[in-house]
Tab-separated table of C-alpha atoms in Angstrom:
chain	number	residue	atom	x	y	z
A	1	ALA	CA	109.570	124.801	127.049
A	2	GLU	CA	106.335	122.968	127.718
A	3	ASP	CA	105.218	122.555	124.097
A	4	GLY	CA	108.684	122.252	122.561
A	5	CYS	CA	110.206	119.325	120.783
A	6	GLY	CA	111.560	117.684	123.945
A	7	GLY	CA	114.835	115.835	123.928
A	8	MET	CA	115.453	116.307	120.221
A	9	GLY	CA	115.239	120.074	120.665
A	10	GLN	CA	117.852	119.948	123.431
A	11	ILE	CA	120.129	117.849	121.212
A	12	ILE	CA	119.771	120.423	118.436
A	13	VAL	CA	120.622	123.245	120.878
A	14	ILE	CA	123.726	121.409	122.113
A	15	ALA	CA	124.849	120.592	118.562
A	16	VAL	CA	124.456	124.206	117.426
A	17	THR	CA	126.265	125.522	120.499
A	18	PHE	CA	129.227	123.183	119.981
A	19	ALA	CA	129.342	123.778	116.215
A	20	VAL	CA	129.333	127.562	116.570
A	21	ASN	CA	131.999	127.440	119.277
A	22	ALA	CA	134.194	125.170	117.144
A	23	ALA	CA	133.805	127.405	114.079
A	24	LEU	CA	134.849	130.601	115.842
A	25	PRO	CA	138.464	131.778	115.888
A	26	GLY	CA	140.095	133.251	118.959
A	27	ALA	CA	140.233	130.441	121.486
A	28	GLY	CA	143.499	130.223	123.353
A	29	SER	CA	143.264	133.581	125.037
A	30	ILE	CA	140.958	134.186	127.963
A	31	LEU	CA	139.083	136.959	126.152
A	32	GLY	CA	138.794	134.910	122.949
A	33	THR	CA	137.467	131.944	124.878
A	34	MET	CA	134.917	134.135	126.676
A	35	LEU	CA	133.734	135.715	123.409
A	36	ASN	CA	133.413	132.319	121.729
A	37	ALA	CA	131.440	130.894	124.646
A	38	GLY	CA	129.100	133.883	124.757
A	39	ILE	CA	128.454	133.823	121.007
A	40	ALA	CA	127.951	130.050	121.016
A	41	ALA	CA	125.576	130.237	123.987
A	42	ALA	CA	123.567	132.993	122.305
A	43	ALA	CA	123.352	130.997	119.060
A	44	GLY	CA	122.260	127.879	120.910
A	45	GLN	CA	119.593	129.772	122.804
A	46	ALA	CA	118.295	131.460	119.641
A	47	VAL	CA	117.912	128.061	117.983
A	48	GLY	CA	116.371	126.714	121.194
A	49	VAL	CA	113.733	129.420	121.170
A	50	ALA	CA	113.058	128.783	117.463
A	51	VAL	CA	112.535	125.030	117.935
A	52	GLY	CA	110.654	125.407	121.218
A	53	ALA	CA	113.320	123.821	123.417
A	54	VAL	CA	113.932	127.078	125.317
A	55	ASP	CA	111.172	129.324	126.685
A	56	HIS	CA	112.952	132.643	126.238
A	57	PHE	CA	116.346	134.114	125.447
A	58	ASP	CA	118.334	134.602	128.653
A	59	TRP	CA	121.205	137.107	128.585
A	60	ASN	CA	122.165	136.017	132.101
A	61	ALA	CA	122.893	132.519	130.800
A	62	VAL	CA	125.018	133.980	127.990
A	63	GLY	CA	127.033	135.940	130.551
A	64	GLN	CA	127.411	132.880	132.766
A	65	ALA	CA	128.699	130.838	129.824
A	66	ALA	CA	131.253	133.518	128.971
A	67	LEU	CA	132.434	133.931	132.559
A	68	THR	CA	132.638	130.195	133.194
A	69	ALA	CA	134.655	129.691	130.009
A	70	GLY	CA	136.986	132.549	130.955
A	71	VAL	CA	137.620	131.133	134.416
A	72	ALA	CA	138.212	127.648	133.015
A	73	GLU	CA	140.626	129.003	130.391
A	74	GLY	CA	142.478	131.064	132.991
A	75	VAL	CA	142.830	128.142	135.376
A	76	GLY	CA	143.940	125.908	132.519
A	77	GLN	CA	146.558	128.415	131.392
A	78	GLY	CA	147.777	128.824	134.960
A	79	LEU	CA	148.105	125.094	135.480
A	80	GLU	CA	149.803	124.706	132.122
A	81	SER	CA	152.390	127.357	133.025
A	82	LEU	CA	153.079	125.575	136.329
A	83	THR	CA	153.283	122.065	134.912
A	84	GLY	CA	154.834	122.724	131.492
A	85	ALA	CA	158.523	122.921	130.629
A	86	GLY	CA	160.245	125.206	133.112
A	87	GLY	CA	157.172	125.348	135.363
A	88	ALA	CA	157.515	125.028	139.123
A	89	LEU	CA	155.528	121.768	139.148
A	90	ASN	CA	157.167	120.233	136.078
A	91	GLY	CA	158.461	116.777	136.983
A	92	THR	CA	156.412	116.568	140.183
A	93	ALA	CA	153.643	114.044	140.774
A	94	PHE	CA	151.020	116.758	140.163
A	95	GLY	CA	152.732	117.894	136.991
A	96	ASP	CA	152.898	114.343	135.728
A	97	TRP	CA	149.243	113.719	136.640
A	98	TYR	CA	148.092	116.944	134.981
A	99	GLY	CA	149.985	116.117	131.801
A	100	ALA	CA	148.615	112.584	131.689
A	101	ALA	CA	145.054	113.764	132.379
A	102	GLY	CA	145.236	116.391	129.643
A	103	ASN	CA	146.656	113.868	127.224
A	104	THR	CA	143.907	111.352	127.989
A	105	VAL	CA	141.106	113.917	127.621
A	106	GLY	CA	142.594	115.188	124.372
A	107	ARG	CA	142.798	111.700	122.920
A	108	ALA	CA	139.255	110.900	124.004
A	109	MET	CA	137.958	114.039	122.286
A	110	VAL	CA	139.835	113.298	119.044
A	111	ASN	CA	138.825	109.628	118.980
A	112	SER	CA	135.132	110.174	119.729
């Protein structure tokens, strides 16, 4: 938005989007993840419009957020089933790398 509140408005939008997503139940399934992402994106956009950081509400962006989250969750679940206990890639270099990468990202998120 041209006359919005600039960078602070974008920070507010991001904070609201993350807070709403974190507060919603249902993550862990592909559908739950998609619903959470869509609701969080819609909430962030609504706040963005209110503070002038976003020009208009965009349903296309809400759909893109939901689809992207669903794909990411599906890929993550697929990789987890391949690299976890009993998975075809468990104990392989890729399985070990995937486990280490996930562990590192998880720790970084908790410690930040």
